[in-house]
């Protein structure tokens, strides 16, 4: 069974700071199927990154993804006020149940 | 543009049933696999079910297998989720999402706003 572990659970930062979010997979997965979403209360989740490192259409370049195998990272280079939200990693499995990480909340310090 | 609008949520007693709908517009619905994902209060996202673009294949999370049924009507551009034998653990906001297979990549590119299911006696 695949497990995606996100850390930290909460990240307290100020606007302008850099955010580094981790998603660890066990066992290892294909980076082609690793996805990151942003989710704000009362809104639909928003696709940020697919294929571990490809930005979705319209996503600002302050968002970047990296990693492979078991360790993946979402980086927000300079936090804007609208970036405070919960971020989820997701493994898109084509033949078994999908898996989401538990989420990382990025909150204003 | 792409729109996904869920409906059918509400308050239901434990053990009862509910049918959710997701109305799709702005794209060729019959070309995409569709998913349901839920979020219980204070919890993270949990994948629930998927149905292939033509309805030929379905997969379910273990937590709902045998109780929930995903279906679609491509003539009406609508996705459904039948929820039976509901319990408190099923209380959540239910989202529909479009699944994309783009070359080697796979992801959900559009999500609805969600519909709330409350299970309470």
mmCIF file of C-alpha atoms in Angstrom:
data_model
loop_
_atom_site.group_PDB
_atom_site.id
_atom_site.type_symbol
_atom_site.label_atom_id
_atom_site.label_comp_id
_atom_site.label_asym_id
_atom_site.label_seq_id
_atom_site.Cartn_x
_atom_site.Cartn_y
_atom_site.Cartn_z
ATOM 1 C CA UNK A 1 0.000 0.000 0.000
ATOM 2 C CA UNK A 2 1.313 3.395 -0.994
ATOM 3 C CA UNK A 3 1.692 6.008 1.720
ATOM 4 C CA UNK A 4 2.438 9.677 1.047
ATOM 5 C CA UNK A 5 3.759 11.502 4.112
ATOM 6 C CA UNK A 6 3.766 15.287 3.974
ATOM 7 C CA UNK A 7 5.860 17.428 6.274
ATOM 8 C CA UNK A 8 5.685 19.638 8.110
ATOM 9 C CA UNK A 9 2.033 19.520 9.048
ATOM 10 C CA UNK A 10 2.001 23.290 9.457
ATOM 11 C CA UNK A 11 4.435 25.892 8.177
ATOM 12 C CA UNK A 12 4.272 29.344 9.763
ATOM 13 C CA UNK A 13 5.898 31.936 7.532
ATOM 14 C CA UNK A 14 5.675 35.598 6.609
ATOM 15 C CA UNK A 15 4.884 37.016 3.164
ATOM 16 C CA UNK A 16 8.032 37.185 1.087
ATOM 17 C CA UNK A 17 9.603 34.154 2.751
ATOM 18 C CA UNK A 18 10.418 30.879 1.052
ATOM 19 C CA UNK A 19 8.286 27.810 1.719
ATOM 20 C CA UNK A 20 9.604 24.285 1.303
ATOM 21 C CA UNK A 21 7.071 21.462 1.532
ATOM 22 C CA UNK A 22 7.994 17.786 1.538
ATOM 23 C CA UNK A 23 6.117 14.729 0.278
ATOM 24 C CA UNK A 24 7.699 11.354 0.975
ATOM 25 C CA UNK A 25 6.439 8.212 -0.780
ATOM 26 C CA UNK A 26 6.654 4.648 0.443
ATOM 27 C CA UNK A 27 7.319 2.681 -1.678
ATOM 28 C CA UNK A 28 8.843 4.741 -4.472
ATOM 29 C CA UNK A 29 6.611 6.049 -7.241
ATOM 30 C CA UNK A 30 6.856 7.370 -10.748
ATOM 31 C CA UNK A 31 7.417 11.114 -10.774
ATOM 32 C CA UNK A 32 5.133 11.314 -13.820
ATOM 33 C CA UNK A 33 2.175 10.628 -11.543
ATOM 34 C CA UNK A 34 3.070 12.925 -8.640
ATOM 35 C CA UNK A 35 0.834 15.980 -8.415
ATOM 36 C CA UNK A 36 0.541 19.006 -6.107
ATOM 37 C CA UNK A 37 -2.671 20.921 -5.366
ATOM 38 C CA UNK A 38 -3.481 24.073 -3.420
ATOM 39 C CA UNK A 39 -6.707 24.104 -1.397
ATOM 40 C CA UNK A 40 -8.344 27.063 0.301
ATOM 41 C CA UNK A 41 -11.406 26.792 2.573
ATOM 42 C CA UNK A 42 -14.672 26.823 0.659
ATOM 43 C CA UNK A 43 -12.950 26.590 -2.708
ATOM 44 C CA UNK A 44 -12.188 23.881 -5.215
ATOM 45 C CA UNK A 45 -8.682 22.456 -5.016
ATOM 46 C CA UNK A 46 -6.372 23.960 -7.633
ATOM 47 C CA UNK A 47 -3.838 22.064 -9.707
ATOM 48 C CA UNK A 48 -0.339 23.500 -9.244
ATOM 49 C CA UNK A 49 2.226 20.956 -10.378
ATOM 50 C CA UNK A 50 2.006 17.705 -12.342
ATOM 51 C CA UNK A 51 4.693 15.227 -13.219
ATOM 52 C CA UNK A 52 6.476 16.322 -10.030
ATOM 53 C CA UNK A 53 7.918 19.438 -11.676
ATOM 54 C CA UNK A 54 5.683 20.768 -14.462
ATOM 55 C CA UNK A 55 3.683 23.876 -13.619
ATOM 56 C CA UNK A 56 0.043 23.821 -14.629
ATOM 57 C CA UNK A 57 -1.348 26.509 -16.902
ATOM 58 C CA UNK A 58 -1.540 29.892 -15.215
ATOM 59 C CA UNK A 59 0.494 28.946 -12.160
ATOM 60 C CA UNK A 60 3.052 31.637 -11.208
ATOM 61 C CA UNK A 61 6.708 30.727 -11.519
ATOM 62 C CA UNK A 62 7.256 31.227 -7.797
ATOM 63 C CA UNK A 63 5.815 27.709 -7.490
ATOM 64 C CA UNK A 64 8.208 24.900 -8.381
ATOM 65 C CA UNK A 65 8.293 21.155 -7.848
ATOM 66 C CA UNK A 66 11.152 18.713 -7.758
ATOM 67 C CA UNK A 67 12.060 15.198 -6.741
ATOM 68 C CA UNK A 68 11.870 11.600 -7.782
ATOM 69 C CA UNK A 69 11.406 8.136 -6.367
ATOM 70 C CA UNK A 70 10.504 8.638 -2.720
ATOM 71 C CA UNK A 71 11.238 12.316 -2.063
ATOM 72 C CA UNK A 72 9.363 15.208 -3.622
ATOM 73 C CA UNK A 73 9.361 18.908 -2.817
ATOM 74 C CA UNK A 74 7.084 21.846 -3.539
ATOM 75 C CA UNK A 75 8.807 25.202 -3.190
ATOM 76 C CA UNK A 76 7.170 28.610 -3.096
ATOM 77 C CA UNK A 77 10.047 31.029 -3.619
ATOM 78 C CA UNK A 78 8.429 34.153 -2.155
ATOM 79 C CA UNK A 79 5.112 33.812 -0.404
ATOM 80 C CA UNK A 80 2.334 36.115 -1.546
ATOM 81 C CA UNK A 81 -0.716 36.748 0.665
ATOM 82 C CA UNK A 82 -2.865 34.534 -1.590
ATOM 83 C CA UNK A 83 -0.507 31.564 -1.147
ATOM 84 C CA UNK A 84 -1.549 30.845 2.429
ATOM 85 C CA UNK A 85 -3.502 27.629 2.064
ATOM 86 C CA UNK A 86 -3.262 23.866 2.456
ATOM 87 C CA UNK A 87 -1.124 21.966 -0.041
ATOM 88 C CA UNK A 88 -1.580 18.303 -0.942
ATOM 89 C CA UNK A 89 0.543 15.885 -2.874
ATOM 90 C CA UNK A 90 -1.242 13.146 -4.790
ATOM 91 C CA UNK A 91 -0.219 9.993 -6.560
ATOM 92 C CA UNK A 92 -2.423 9.363 -9.569
ATOM 93 C CA UNK A 93 -2.708 5.602 -9.846
ATOM 94 C CA UNK A 94 -4.327 4.231 -12.971
ATOM 95 C CA UNK A 95 -5.280 0.831 -11.632
ATOM 96 C CA UNK A 96 -5.409 1.065 -7.844
ATOM 97 C CA UNK A 97 -6.911 3.494 -5.359
ATOM 98 C CA UNK A 98 -5.367 6.939 -5.506
ATOM 99 C CA UNK A 99 -3.412 8.321 -2.581
ATOM 100 C CA UNK A 100 -3.244 11.823 -1.152
ATOM 101 C CA UNK A 101 -0.779 13.055 1.387
ATOM 102 C CA UNK A 102 -2.118 14.415 4.642
ATOM 103 C CA UNK A 103 -1.515 18.010 3.607
ATOM 104 C CA UNK A 104 0.699 20.881 4.739
ATOM 105 C CA UNK A 105 -0.950 24.047 5.974
ATOM 106 C CA UNK A 106 0.996 27.199 5.140
ATOM 107 C CA UNK A 107 -0.140 29.857 7.592
ATOM 108 C CA UNK A 108 0.764 33.462 8.188
ATOM 109 C CA UNK A 109 3.271 33.905 10.977
ATOM 110 C CA UNK B 1 -14.502 27.144 -19.921
ATOM 111 C CA UNK B 2 -14.654 23.968 -17.866
ATOM 112 C CA UNK B 3 -17.251 23.877 -15.120
ATOM 113 C CA UNK B 4 -18.062 21.114 -12.677
ATOM 114 C CA UNK B 5 -21.028 21.687 -10.371
ATOM 115 C CA UNK B 6 -21.932 19.195 -7.672
ATOM 116 C CA UNK B 7 -25.369 18.876 -6.134
ATOM 117 C CA UNK B 8 -27.427 16.484 -4.052
ATOM 118 C CA UNK B 9 -25.746 16.872 -0.698
ATOM 119 C CA UNK B 10 -27.733 17.349 2.483
ATOM 120 C CA UNK B 11 -28.558 15.922 5.878
ATOM 121 C CA UNK B 12 -29.255 12.194 5.969
ATOM 122 C CA UNK B 13 -29.785 9.722 8.787
ATOM 123 C CA UNK B 14 -27.293 6.913 9.405
ATOM 124 C CA UNK B 15 -28.033 3.897 7.260
ATOM 125 C CA UNK B 16 -29.890 5.884 4.629
ATOM 126 C CA UNK B 17 -28.929 6.719 1.061
ATOM 127 C CA UNK B 18 -28.127 9.780 -1.018
ATOM 128 C CA UNK B 19 -27.333 10.405 -4.673
ATOM 129 C CA UNK B 20 -24.858 13.077 -5.666
ATOM 130 C CA UNK B 21 -24.609 14.618 -9.125
ATOM 131 C CA UNK B 22 -21.873 16.523 -10.907
ATOM 132 C CA UNK B 23 -22.933 18.542 -13.942
ATOM 133 C CA UNK B 24 -20.108 19.089 -16.407
ATOM 134 C CA UNK B 25 -19.824 21.747 -19.093
ATOM 135 C CA UNK B 26 -17.222 23.388 -21.294
ATOM 136 C CA UNK B 27 -15.532 20.204 -22.476
ATOM 137 C CA UNK B 28 -16.247 16.865 -24.127
ATOM 138 C CA UNK B 29 -17.411 15.007 -21.036
ATOM 139 C CA UNK B 30 -17.401 11.600 -22.729
ATOM 140 C CA UNK B 31 -13.637 11.839 -23.336
ATOM 141 C CA UNK B 32 -12.545 12.009 -19.690
ATOM 142 C CA UNK B 33 -12.383 9.745 -16.707
ATOM 143 C CA UNK B 34 -14.108 11.320 -13.730
ATOM 144 C CA UNK B 35 -13.454 11.020 -10.003
ATOM 145 C CA UNK B 36 -15.055 11.690 -6.674
ATOM 146 C CA UNK B 37 -12.866 12.948 -3.821
ATOM 147 C CA UNK B 38 -14.072 13.828 -0.335
ATOM 148 C CA UNK B 39 -12.886 15.845 2.635
ATOM 149 C CA UNK B 40 -14.220 15.090 6.074
ATOM 150 C CA UNK B 41 -14.409 17.976 8.570
ATOM 151 C CA UNK B 42 -10.920 18.903 9.721
ATOM 152 C CA UNK B 43 -9.320 16.193 7.590
ATOM 153 C CA UNK B 44 -7.431 15.972 4.318
ATOM 154 C CA UNK B 45 -8.499 14.903 0.869
ATOM 155 C CA UNK B 46 -9.561 11.282 0.371
ATOM 156 C CA UNK B 47 -10.047 9.752 -3.062
ATOM 157 C CA UNK B 48 -13.387 7.905 -3.322
ATOM 158 C CA UNK B 49 -13.977 6.506 -6.804
ATOM 159 C CA UNK B 50 -13.207 6.762 -10.512
ATOM 160 C CA UNK B 51 -15.134 5.868 -13.637
ATOM 161 C CA UNK B 52 -13.589 5.494 -17.047
ATOM 162 C CA UNK B 53 -14.595 7.896 -19.837
ATOM 163 C CA UNK B 54 -17.008 5.341 -21.327
ATOM 164 C CA UNK B 55 -18.245 3.931 -18.028
ATOM 165 C CA UNK B 56 -16.563 0.597 -18.664
ATOM 166 C CA UNK B 57 -14.335 0.535 -15.577
ATOM 167 C CA UNK B 58 -14.833 1.664 -11.997
ATOM 168 C CA UNK B 59 -12.525 1.636 -8.997
ATOM 169 C CA UNK B 60 -13.341 2.423 -5.385
ATOM 170 C CA UNK B 61 -11.561 3.215 -2.170
ATOM 171 C CA UNK B 62 -11.724 0.323 0.281
ATOM 172 C CA UNK B 63 -13.629 2.551 2.711
ATOM 173 C CA UNK B 64 -16.624 2.805 0.344
ATOM 174 C CA UNK B 65 -16.447 -0.390 -1.686
ATOM 175 C CA UNK B 66 -19.772 -2.207 -1.707
ATOM 176 C CA UNK B 67 -21.668 0.828 -0.432
ATOM 177 C CA UNK B 68 -21.022 3.544 -3.025
ATOM 178 C CA UNK B 69 -21.561 3.336 -6.778
ATOM 179 C CA UNK B 70 -20.146 5.728 -9.335
ATOM 180 C CA UNK B 71 -21.895 6.128 -12.684
ATOM 181 C CA UNK B 72 -22.219 8.572 -15.523
ATOM 182 C CA UNK B 73 -24.612 9.648 -18.249
ATOM 183 C CA UNK B 74 -22.562 10.927 -21.153
ATOM 184 C CA UNK B 75 -25.699 12.063 -22.986
ATOM 185 C CA UNK B 76 -26.430 14.430 -20.091
ATOM 186 C CA UNK B 77 -22.804 15.301 -19.251
ATOM 187 C CA UNK B 78 -23.419 14.225 -15.685
ATOM 188 C CA UNK B 79 -21.498 12.166 -13.152
ATOM 189 C CA UNK B 80 -23.211 10.467 -10.231
ATOM 190 C CA UNK B 81 -22.306 8.938 -6.894
ATOM 191 C CA UNK B 82 -24.841 6.739 -5.140
ATOM 192 C CA UNK B 83 -24.117 6.611 -1.408
ATOM 193 C CA UNK B 84 -25.763 3.755 0.515
ATOM 194 C CA UNK B 85 -25.571 2.634 4.140
ATOM 195 C CA UNK B 86 -24.202 5.981 5.201
ATOM 196 C CA UNK B 87 -22.392 6.383 8.503
ATOM 197 C CA UNK B 88 -20.851 9.281 10.394
ATOM 198 C CA UNK B 89 -17.506 8.461 8.776
ATOM 199 C CA UNK B 90 -18.994 9.382 5.388
ATOM 200 C CA UNK B 91 -19.788 12.935 6.443
ATOM 201 C CA UNK B 92 -17.710 15.157 4.175
ATOM 202 C CA UNK B 93 -17.621 17.625 1.328
ATOM 203 C CA UNK B 94 -17.707 15.597 -1.873
ATOM 204 C CA UNK B 95 -15.880 16.945 -4.915
ATOM 205 C CA UNK B 96 -15.968 15.734 -8.484
ATOM 206 C CA UNK B 97 -12.767 16.099 -10.465
ATOM 207 C CA UNK B 98 -11.713 15.585 -14.065
ATOM 208 C CA UNK B 99 -8.896 13.124 -14.635
ATOM 209 C CA UNK B 100 -6.334 13.849 -17.316
ATOM 210 C CA UNK B 101 -3.991 11.446 -19.079
ATOM 211 C CA UNK B 102 -1.521 13.655 -20.954
ATOM 212 C CA UNK B 103 1.286 11.596 -22.409
ATOM 213 C CA UNK B 104 3.034 10.040 -19.417
ATOM 214 C CA UNK B 105 1.394 12.462 -17.003
ATOM 215 C CA UNK B 106 -1.718 11.936 -14.952
ATOM 216 C CA UNK B 107 -3.555 14.524 -12.807
ATOM 217 C CA UNK B 108 -6.862 16.153 -11.865
ATOM 218 C CA UNK B 109 -7.037 19.455 -13.674
ATOM 219 C CA UNK B 110 -10.504 20.724 -12.728
ATOM 220 C CA UNK B 111 -12.523 20.276 -9.579
ATOM 221 C CA UNK B 112 -15.990 21.325 -8.564
ATOM 222 C CA UNK B 113 -16.779 23.434 -5.503
ATOM 223 C CA UNK B 114 -18.118 20.438 -3.625
ATOM 224 C CA UNK B 115 -21.368 19.396 -1.990
ATOM 225 C CA UNK B 116 -21.692 18.732 1.742
ATOM 226 C CA UNK B 117 -23.058 15.446 3.050
ATOM 227 C CA UNK B 118 -24.026 15.479 6.715
ATOM 228 C CA UNK B 119 -24.889 12.185 8.400
ATOM 229 C CA UNK B 120 -26.869 12.739 11.564
ATOM 230 C CA UNK B 121 -29.823 11.265 13.370
#
